[in-house]
Amino acid sequence: MTDMHNRELGLQMDEPLIFNRGAPGRRAFIPSPCDVPEVEAEKLIPPDLIREDVDGFPEVSQVELVRHFTRLSQWNMGIDTAFYPLGSCTMKYNPKVNEEAAALHGFSELHPCVDQRDAQGILRLMLELERCLCEISGMSRVALQPAAGAQGELTAMLMIRAYHAGRGDTRRRVILPDSSHGTNPASTALCGYEAETIPSDRRGLVDTAVLRKRLGPDVAALMLTNPNTLGLFERDILEINRLAHEAGTLVHCDGANLNAIVGVCRPGDMGFDTIQFNPHKTFSTPHGGGGPGAGPTGVSETLVPYLPVPTVEMDDGQLRLEYNRPHTIGRVRSFYGNVGVMVRAYAYILALGSEGIRRVAEAAVINANYLLQRLEAKYPPKYGRPCMHEFVLDDSKLAPFGVSTLDVAKRLIDYGFHPPTIYFPLIVSGALMVEPTETETRETLDSFAKALEAIAQEAQKDPEILHQAPHLTRLSRLDETRAARKPILRWTPGLSPSGNDK
Ligand SMILES: *Cc1c(COP(=O)(O)O)cnc(C)c1O
């Protein structure tokens, strides 16, 4: 069957660019006649900014338009279509009621410049969300503005720097475990600090003996993820935080893995000074492809003066944004922040309540341990059991057959699963990092385990199948380097989708 046939039958295996559809003069929409005097564009717009006709610009009918974008949307892989066990990213199911809440006109149509007296509803939601996050994390206050987890890390580092500077202290180093997420050293560097990694011990945890030696009067902060990116709870966390504080070092908790402990224990009680939340992970906002998200950042009492502005305050029942905070690090985000993510997080937290929130963590941990014990015979975990909400397998049983972690990940696509995170953390050879999340059923976990077992069989019997995978997608193995280094991001007349001139 030709491509054309496929298209006519409605199969979405191929879809041309919209530039290759349509015919001259065809329209999807006819605007009603203009009822205000037409002004010549040249009078309003500088001539050099007026675009000439574009050669080959698409002219399509409404049905062509609708089919084009509907077909493209069907190529999309998401949590609503399949299991998505992307380690560290917490791709869990997002209840649709949160979308309805975020779409309520009072929130979605609210203008960011509206008078605060007319924005009492959203300010109330922000204040209450802040209180929920304080209660969940054990911190004193939470800044809601940061636009992503990574920006929350940076906000925390800026506050820590302001705290030290306020004491006339010129500390410069930040210590991170070698398993840490790439955003940790990046935030450290953006803040003007020097990132320094410490090796994980045999357990995959922070080695307190090594840490003790590295701490000193020059260390501004320690940045830890708990549970860490190997899916392991830092058992010595109380001791670690005590050692750091004794050295005058503050400790940031990368809270991206909060869904493993939420409602069970609190980073504030563990002694952390700051934490960033990733509400799009823990509190359910559909995310991926770079957005949308937020990075609310909690602080202990000591750091409250440094919070970014504005904060939400209440006087005599009236809510307002406070900009007058003498020690603030300033603004980190325009207007109110990513309000849609806040509304979803608030709706999710209230819908679950404290009991439900606790069950999130319990189910996340049980699901991960169930899957790990099903897989460990064929895919050895680097650090044994039990794990928290995710686990990391290595490639030691694949390598002898010349099969790589990438081959396994690509083959999983043929079995209908989104591949897990691969080659991270860097300290595990050929890492395959699986986070099943709390929202999956046992049947889904079983079918995923079966797929990975079948792939392990294939690796022994017919590794070539894996090298060539995926077989069932529209395009097979892509040149990932070229895709990353030389992406073709815009259509140019005469250039075919593959990048070659027609
Ligand atoms: C996702 C993640 C981050 C970064 O969060 P973003 O919201 O994507 O900026 C940081 N640390 C860890 C461990 C993460 O999983």
Coordinates of C-alpha atoms and ligand atoms in Angstrom, one line a residue:
M1 CA 0.0 0.0 0.0
T2 CA 1.3 3.4 -0.8
D3 CA 1.5 6.3 1.6
M4 CA -1.4 7.9 -0.2
H5 CA -3.6 4.8 0.5
N6 CA -2.7 4.9 4.1
R7 CA -3.8 8.4 4.4
E8 CA -7.0 7.9 2.5
L9 CA -7.8 5.0 4.9
G10 CA -7.3 7.3 7.9
L11 CA -4.3 5.4 9.2
Q12 CA -2.0 7.9 10.8
M13 CA 1.3 6.3 9.9
D14 CA 2.3 9.1 7.7
E15 CA 1.2 12.7 7.6
P16 CA 2.7 15.3 5.3
L17 CA 3.6 18.8 6.5
I18 CA 0.6 21.1 6.3
F19 CA 2.6 22.9 3.5
N20 CA 2.2 19.9 1.4
R21 CA -1.6 19.8 1.7
G22 CA -4.3 22.0 0.2
A23 CA -4.6 24.1 -2.9
P24 CA -4.3 27.8 -3.8
G25 CA -7.4 29.8 -2.7
R26 CA -8.7 27.2 -0.3
R27 CA -9.8 28.5 3.1
A28 CA -10.6 26.9 6.5
F29 CA -12.3 30.0 7.8
I30 CA -14.0 33.0 6.3
P31 CA -14.0 36.0 8.6
S32 CA -17.1 38.3 8.6
P33 CA -16.7 41.6 6.8
C34 CA -14.7 44.2 8.7
D35 CA -17.1 46.7 10.3
V36 CA -14.5 49.3 11.2
P37 CA -12.7 51.6 8.6
E38 CA -9.8 49.8 7.1
V39 CA -6.6 51.6 7.6
E40 CA -3.7 50.8 5.3
A41 CA -1.3 48.6 7.1
E42 CA 1.6 50.8 6.1
K43 CA 0.2 53.6 8.2
L44 CA 0.3 51.5 11.3
I45 CA 3.2 49.2 10.8
P46 CA 6.7 50.2 9.7
P47 CA 7.1 49.0 6.1
D48 CA 10.2 46.9 6.8
L49 CA 8.1 44.8 9.3
I50 CA 5.4 44.0 6.8
R51 CA 5.8 40.5 5.5
E52 CA 5.6 39.8 1.8
D53 CA 3.6 36.9 0.5
V54 CA 5.2 33.7 1.6
D55 CA 5.9 31.3 -1.2
G56 CA 4.0 28.0 -0.7
F57 CA 2.2 29.1 2.4
P58 CA -0.5 26.5 3.2
E59 CA -4.1 27.1 2.0
V60 CA -6.3 24.4 3.4
S61 CA -9.9 23.6 4.0
Q62 CA -11.3 23.2 7.5
V63 CA -11.5 19.4 7.3
E64 CA -7.9 19.2 6.0
L65 CA -6.8 21.4 8.9
V66 CA -8.7 19.4 11.5
R67 CA -7.5 16.1 10.2
H68 CA -3.9 17.3 10.0
F69 CA -3.7 18.3 13.6
T70 CA -5.8 15.4 14.9
R71 CA -3.5 13.0 13.2
L72 CA -0.4 14.7 14.5
S73 CA -2.0 14.6 18.0
Q74 CA -2.4 10.8 17.6
W75 CA 1.3 10.4 17.1
N76 CA 1.8 11.8 20.6
M77 CA 2.7 9.4 23.3
G78 CA 1.4 10.4 26.7
I79 CA 0.4 9.1 30.1
D80 CA -3.2 9.0 28.9
T81 CA -2.3 6.5 26.1
A82 CA 0.3 4.2 27.7
F83 CA 2.5 3.3 30.7
Y84 CA 5.3 5.9 31.0
P85 CA 7.8 4.7 33.6
L86 CA 10.3 7.5 33.1
G87 CA 12.5 7.4 36.2
S88 CA 12.9 10.6 38.2
C89 CA 10.2 12.3 36.1
T90 CA 7.1 10.9 37.9
M91 CA 4.9 10.5 34.8
K92 CA 1.8 9.5 36.8
Y93 CA -1.9 9.8 35.8
N94 CA -3.2 13.3 36.3
P95 CA -6.9 13.3 37.4
K96 CA -9.0 15.3 34.8
V97 CA -10.9 17.2 37.5
N98 CA -7.7 19.2 38.1
E99 CA -7.9 20.4 34.5
E100 CA -11.4 21.5 35.0
A101 CA -10.4 23.4 38.1
A102 CA -7.5 25.1 36.3
A103 CA -9.8 26.0 33.4
L104 CA -12.4 27.8 35.6
H105 CA -12.8 31.2 34.1
G106 CA -12.1 32.9 37.4
F107 CA -8.6 31.5 37.2
S108 CA -7.8 31.1 33.6
E109 CA -9.1 34.5 32.4
L110 CA -7.9 36.5 35.3
H111 CA -5.6 39.3 34.1
P112 CA -2.2 39.4 35.9
C113 CA -2.5 43.2 36.3
V114 CA -6.0 43.1 37.8
D115 CA -6.3 45.1 41.1
Q116 CA -5.5 42.8 44.0
R117 CA -8.9 43.5 45.6
D118 CA -10.4 41.8 42.5
A119 CA -8.0 38.9 42.8
Q120 CA -8.9 37.7 46.3
G121 CA -9.8 34.2 45.0
I122 CA -6.5 33.3 43.5
L123 CA -4.6 35.0 46.3
R124 CA -6.6 32.8 48.8
L125 CA -5.8 29.7 46.8
M126 CA -2.1 30.7 46.8
L127 CA -2.1 31.3 50.5
E128 CA -3.8 28.0 51.2
L129 CA -1.6 26.1 48.8
E130 CA 1.4 27.6 50.6
R131 CA 0.0 26.4 53.9
C132 CA -0.6 22.9 52.5
L133 CA 3.0 22.7 51.2
C134 CA 4.4 24.0 54.6
E135 CA 2.4 21.3 56.3
I136 CA 3.5 18.6 53.9
S137 CA 7.2 19.6 53.9
G138 CA 7.6 20.8 57.5
M139 CA 9.0 24.2 56.3
S140 CA 8.0 27.6 57.6
R141 CA 7.1 29.3 54.3
V142 CA 7.0 28.5 50.6
A143 CA 7.6 30.9 47.7
L144 CA 5.2 29.8 44.9
Q145 CA 6.7 31.7 41.9
P146 CA 9.6 29.7 40.6
A147 CA 8.6 28.3 37.2
A148 CA 10.2 24.9 37.4
G149 CA 12.0 22.6 39.8
A150 CA 15.3 23.7 38.4
Q151 CA 14.4 27.4 39.0
G152 CA 13.3 26.4 42.5
E153 CA 16.8 25.0 43.1
L154 CA 18.3 28.2 41.9
T155 CA 15.9 30.3 44.1
A156 CA 17.0 28.2 47.1
M157 CA 20.7 28.7 46.3
L158 CA 20.1 32.4 45.9
M159 CA 18.5 32.6 49.4
I160 CA 21.3 30.5 50.9
R161 CA 23.8 32.9 49.3
A162 CA 22.0 35.9 50.7
Y163 CA 21.9 34.3 54.1
H164 CA 25.7 33.8 54.1
A165 CA 26.3 37.2 52.6
G166 CA 24.2 38.8 55.3
R167 CA 26.6 37.3 57.9
G168 CA 29.6 38.6 56.0
D169 CA 30.4 35.0 55.1
T170 CA 32.0 34.4 51.7
R171 CA 31.6 30.6 51.3
R172 CA 31.9 29.4 47.7
R173 CA 31.6 25.6 47.5
V174 CA 28.5 23.5 47.2
I175 CA 28.7 19.7 47.7
L176 CA 26.5 17.3 45.7
P177 CA 26.5 13.5 45.5
D178 CA 27.7 12.0 42.2
S179 CA 24.2 10.6 41.6
S180 CA 22.6 14.0 41.6
H181 CA 20.4 15.4 38.8
G182 CA 22.1 17.6 36.3
T183 CA 20.0 20.6 37.3
N184 CA 21.8 20.5 40.7
P185 CA 25.3 21.5 39.5
A186 CA 23.7 23.8 37.0
S187 CA 21.8 25.8 39.6
T188 CA 24.9 25.8 41.7
A189 CA 26.9 27.3 38.9
L190 CA 24.3 29.8 37.9
C191 CA 24.4 31.1 41.5
G192 CA 28.1 31.7 41.1
Y193 CA 29.1 28.8 43.4
E194 CA 31.5 25.9 42.7
A195 CA 29.9 22.5 42.5
E196 CA 31.9 19.7 44.0
T197 CA 30.7 16.1 43.8
I198 CA 31.2 13.4 46.5
P199 CA 31.2 9.7 45.6
S200 CA 28.3 7.5 46.7
D201 CA 29.2 4.6 48.9
R202 CA 28.6 0.9 48.3
R203 CA 25.0 1.3 49.4
G204 CA 24.4 4.1 46.9
L205 CA 24.1 6.6 49.7
V206 CA 26.0 9.6 51.0
D207 CA 29.2 8.4 52.7
T208 CA 29.2 10.4 56.0
A209 CA 32.9 9.8 56.5
V210 CA 33.7 11.4 53.1
L211 CA 31.3 14.2 53.7
R212 CA 32.8 15.0 57.1
K213 CA 36.2 15.4 55.4
R214 CA 34.9 17.6 52.6
L215 CA 32.8 20.0 54.8
G216 CA 34.6 23.1 56.0
P217 CA 34.3 26.9 56.5
D218 CA 34.2 27.4 52.7
V219 CA 31.1 25.2 52.0
A220 CA 27.9 27.2 51.5
A221 CA 25.5 24.4 50.9
L222 CA 24.9 20.7 50.5
M223 CA 22.3 19.7 47.9
L224 CA 20.7 16.3 48.4
T225 CA 17.8 14.5 46.8
N226 CA 15.9 12.3 49.3
P227 CA 15.0 9.6 48.3
N228 CA 18.0 10.0 46.0
T229 CA 18.1 9.4 42.3
L230 CA 18.9 5.8 42.8
G231 CA 15.5 5.4 44.5
L232 CA 17.2 5.0 47.9
F233 CA 16.3 6.8 51.1
E234 CA 19.3 8.5 52.7
R235 CA 19.3 6.6 56.0
D236 CA 21.8 8.9 57.6
I237 CA 20.0 12.0 56.8
L238 CA 19.7 13.3 60.4
E239 CA 23.5 12.8 60.9
I240 CA 24.3 14.4 57.5
N241 CA 22.2 17.5 58.3
R242 CA 23.7 17.7 61.8
L243 CA 27.3 17.5 60.3
A244 CA 26.5 20.2 57.7
H245 CA 24.9 22.6 60.2
E246 CA 27.9 22.1 62.6
A247 CA 30.1 23.3 59.7
G248 CA 27.8 26.3 59.1
T249 CA 26.6 24.8 55.8
L250 CA 22.9 24.9 54.8
V251 CA 21.3 21.9 53.2
H252 CA 18.9 22.0 50.2
C253 CA 16.5 19.2 49.5
D254 CA 15.9 18.5 45.8
G255 CA 12.2 17.5 46.4
A256 CA 11.6 16.0 42.9
N257 CA 11.2 12.6 44.5
L258 CA 8.7 13.8 47.1
N259 CA 6.0 11.4 45.9
A260 CA 8.0 8.6 47.6
I261 CA 7.6 10.1 51.1
V262 CA 4.7 12.6 50.9
G263 CA 2.4 12.3 53.9
V264 CA 4.8 9.8 55.6
C265 CA 7.8 12.0 56.6
R266 CA 8.8 15.6 56.1
P267 CA 12.1 17.1 54.8
G268 CA 11.8 19.9 57.4
D269 CA 11.8 17.4 60.2
M270 CA 14.9 15.8 58.6
G271 CA 16.7 19.1 59.1
F272 CA 16.7 20.5 55.6
D273 CA 16.9 24.3 55.3
T274 CA 15.3 24.6 51.9
I275 CA 13.3 22.4 49.5
Q276 CA 12.0 22.8 46.0
F277 CA 8.8 21.0 45.1
N278 CA 8.0 19.8 41.6
P279 CA 4.2 20.0 41.7
H280 CA 4.0 18.8 38.1
K281 CA 5.5 15.6 39.3
T282 CA 4.3 15.1 42.9
F283 CA 1.0 16.9 42.7
S284 CA -0.2 16.0 39.2
T285 CA 0.1 18.4 36.3
P286 CA 0.5 16.8 32.9
H287 CA 4.1 17.7 32.0
G288 CA 6.8 16.7 29.6
G289 CA 8.5 18.2 26.6
G290 CA 9.7 21.0 28.8
G291 CA 6.5 22.2 30.5
P292 CA 4.4 23.3 32.1
G293 CA 5.6 23.1 35.6
A294 CA 6.4 25.1 38.7
G295 CA 9.0 25.0 41.5
P296 CA 7.6 26.2 44.8
T297 CA 10.5 26.6 47.2
G298 CA 10.1 26.1 50.9
V299 CA 12.4 27.5 53.6
S300 CA 13.0 27.1 57.3
E301 CA 12.5 30.0 59.7
T302 CA 16.1 31.3 59.3
L303 CA 15.6 31.9 55.6
V304 CA 12.2 33.5 55.6
P305 CA 13.6 37.1 55.3
Y306 CA 15.2 36.2 52.0
L307 CA 12.1 34.8 50.2
P308 CA 11.5 36.2 46.7
V309 CA 8.9 38.9 46.3
P310 CA 6.0 39.1 46.2
T311 CA 4.7 37.0 49.1
V312 CA 1.0 36.6 49.8
E313 CA -0.1 38.1 53.1
M314 CA -3.4 38.5 54.9
D315 CA -4.4 41.6 56.9
D316 CA -7.8 41.8 58.5
G317 CA -9.1 39.2 56.1
Q318 CA -7.8 41.0 53.0
L319 CA -5.2 39.3 50.9
R320 CA -2.5 41.2 49.2
L321 CA 0.9 40.8 47.5
E322 CA 3.8 42.0 49.7
Y323 CA 6.8 43.6 47.9
N324 CA 8.3 45.3 50.8
R325 CA 10.7 42.7 52.2
P326 CA 14.0 44.3 52.9
H327 CA 16.2 41.2 52.7
T328 CA 14.5 39.6 49.7
I329 CA 16.5 38.1 46.9
G330 CA 14.1 40.0 44.6
R331 CA 11.8 38.6 41.9
V332 CA 12.3 35.3 40.2
R333 CA 9.3 35.2 38.0
S334 CA 6.8 37.7 36.5
F335 CA 3.4 38.2 37.9
Y336 CA 1.9 35.4 40.0
G337 CA 3.9 32.5 38.7
N338 CA 2.5 29.5 36.9
V339 CA -1.0 29.8 38.3
G340 CA -2.5 26.8 36.4
V341 CA 0.0 24.5 38.0
M342 CA -0.9 25.9 41.4
V343 CA -4.6 25.4 40.9
R344 CA -4.0 21.8 39.9
A345 CA -1.8 21.1 42.9
Y346 CA -4.3 22.6 45.3
A347 CA -7.2 20.7 43.8
Y348 CA -5.2 17.5 44.0
I349 CA -4.0 18.0 47.6
L350 CA -7.5 18.9 48.8
A351 CA -9.1 16.0 46.9
L352 CA -6.8 13.5 48.5
G353 CA -6.5 14.9 52.0
S354 CA -3.8 13.8 54.4
E355 CA -4.8 10.1 54.3
G356 CA -4.9 10.1 50.5
I357 CA -1.6 11.9 50.2
R358 CA 0.0 9.3 52.4
R359 CA -1.4 6.5 50.2
V360 CA 0.3 8.2 47.2
A361 CA 3.7 7.5 48.8
E362 CA 2.8 4.0 49.9
A363 CA 1.5 3.0 46.5
A364 CA 4.5 4.5 44.7
V365 CA 6.9 2.5 46.9
I366 CA 4.9 -0.8 46.7
N367 CA 4.5 -0.5 42.9
A368 CA 8.2 0.0 42.5
N369 CA 9.2 -2.8 44.8
Y370 CA 6.7 -5.2 43.1
L371 CA 8.2 -4.4 39.7
L372 CA 11.7 -4.6 40.9
Q373 CA 11.3 -8.1 42.4
R374 CA 9.7 -9.2 39.1
L375 CA 12.6 -7.9 37.0
E376 CA 15.7 -8.5 39.1
A377 CA 16.5 -12.0 37.8
K378 CA 16.9 -10.7 34.3
Y379 CA 17.9 -7.2 35.0
P380 CA 20.1 -6.9 38.1
P381 CA 19.5 -3.8 40.2
K382 CA 22.8 -2.0 41.0
Y383 CA 22.0 -1.6 44.7
G384 CA 19.6 -4.5 45.7
R385 CA 16.3 -4.1 47.4
P386 CA 14.2 -2.6 48.8
C387 CA 13.8 0.6 46.9
M388 CA 11.6 3.6 47.3
H389 CA 9.5 4.8 44.4
E390 CA 12.0 4.0 41.6
F391 CA 14.9 1.7 41.0
V392 CA 17.9 1.5 38.7
L393 CA 18.9 -1.6 36.8
D394 CA 22.2 -2.1 35.1
D395 CA 23.3 -3.7 31.8
S396 CA 25.5 -6.4 33.2
K397 CA 23.3 -9.2 31.8
L398 CA 22.8 -7.5 28.4
A399 CA 26.4 -6.6 27.6
P400 CA 27.6 -10.2 27.0
F401 CA 25.2 -10.4 24.1
G402 CA 26.3 -7.1 22.6
V403 CA 23.0 -5.5 23.5
S404 CA 22.9 -2.1 25.0
T405 CA 20.4 -0.3 27.3
L406 CA 19.5 1.9 24.3
D407 CA 18.5 -1.2 22.3
V408 CA 16.2 -2.4 25.2
A409 CA 14.6 1.1 25.5
K410 CA 13.9 1.2 21.7
R411 CA 12.5 -2.3 21.7
L412 CA 10.1 -1.4 24.5
I413 CA 8.4 1.0 22.1
D414 CA 7.5 -2.0 19.9
Y415 CA 5.8 -3.6 22.9
G416 CA 3.8 -0.4 23.5
F417 CA 5.6 1.1 26.4
H418 CA 7.4 4.4 26.8
P419 CA 11.0 3.6 27.6
P420 CA 12.3 4.3 31.1
T421 CA 15.0 6.9 31.8
I422 CA 18.3 5.5 30.5
Y423 CA 22.0 6.2 31.2
F424 CA 21.1 8.2 34.3
P425 CA 22.3 8.3 37.1
L426 CA 25.7 8.4 35.5
I427 CA 27.3 6.2 38.2
V428 CA 25.4 3.1 37.0
S429 CA 26.7 1.3 33.9
G430 CA 23.9 1.4 31.2
A431 CA 21.4 2.6 33.8
L432 CA 17.7 1.7 33.2
M433 CA 15.8 3.8 35.6
V434 CA 12.2 2.8 36.2
E435 CA 9.6 4.7 38.1
P436 CA 6.2 2.9 37.8
T437 CA 4.4 5.6 39.9
E438 CA 1.5 5.1 42.2
T439 CA -1.2 5.3 39.6
E440 CA -0.6 2.0 37.7
T441 CA -2.5 -1.2 38.2
R442 CA -0.9 -4.5 38.9
E443 CA -1.9 -5.7 35.4
T444 CA 0.0 -2.9 33.8
L445 CA 3.1 -3.6 35.9
D446 CA 2.9 -7.3 35.0
S447 CA 2.6 -6.6 31.3
F448 CA 5.6 -4.3 31.4
A449 CA 7.6 -6.9 33.3
K450 CA 6.6 -9.5 30.7
A451 CA 7.8 -7.2 27.9
L452 CA 11.1 -6.7 29.5
E453 CA 11.5 -10.5 30.1
A454 CA 10.6 -11.1 26.4
I455 CA 13.3 -8.6 25.4
A456 CA 15.8 -10.3 27.6
Q457 CA 15.1 -13.5 25.7
E458 CA 15.5 -11.8 22.4
A459 CA 18.8 -10.4 23.6
Q460 CA 20.1 -13.9 23.9
K461 CA 18.5 -15.5 20.8
D462 CA 18.4 -12.7 18.2
P463 CA 20.1 -9.5 19.3
E464 CA 19.8 -8.1 15.8
I465 CA 16.1 -7.5 16.4
L466 CA 17.1 -5.2 19.3
H467 CA 19.8 -3.4 17.4
Q468 CA 17.2 -2.5 14.7
A469 CA 14.3 -1.6 17.0
P470 CA 11.8 0.0 17.0
H471 CA 10.2 -1.8 14.1
L472 CA 6.6 -0.8 14.5
T473 CA 6.9 3.0 14.5
R474 CA 6.7 5.3 11.5
L475 CA 10.4 6.0 11.7
S476 CA 12.8 3.5 13.1
R477 CA 16.2 4.2 14.8
L478 CA 16.8 8.0 14.4
D479 CA 20.2 9.7 14.3
E480 CA 19.9 11.2 17.8
T481 CA 23.1 13.2 17.6
R482 CA 22.0 14.9 14.4
A483 CA 18.5 15.4 15.8
A484 CA 20.0 17.2 18.8
R485 CA 22.8 19.1 17.0
K486 CA 21.1 20.0 13.7
P487 CA 17.4 20.1 14.3
I488 CA 15.3 21.4 11.5
L489 CA 12.9 23.6 13.3
R490 CA 11.3 25.5 10.5
W491 CA 9.8 24.8 7.1
T492 CA 11.7 26.2 4.1
P493 CA 10.1 26.3 0.7
G494 CA 11.5 23.4 -1.4
L495 CA 13.0 21.5 1.6
S496 CA 11.6 18.0 2.2
P497 CA 10.9 16.9 5.8
S498 CA 14.1 14.8 5.8
G499 CA 16.1 18.0 5.3
N500 CA 17.1 17.2 1.7
D501 CA 16.2 19.4 -1.2
K502 CA 13.4 18.0 -3.2
Ligands
LIG1 C1 12.8 16.7 37.5 C2 13.9 16.8 38.4 C3 14.5 18.1 38.6 C4 14.2 19.3 37.7 O1 12.9 19.7 37.8 P1 12.2 20.5 36.6 O2 10.9 20.8 37.1 O3 12.2 19.6 35.4 O4 13.0 21.7 36.3 C5 15.5 18.2 39.5 N1 15.9 17.1 40.2 C6 15.4 15.9 40.0 C7 15.9 14.7 40.9 C8 14.4 15.7 39.1 O5 13.9 14.5 38.9

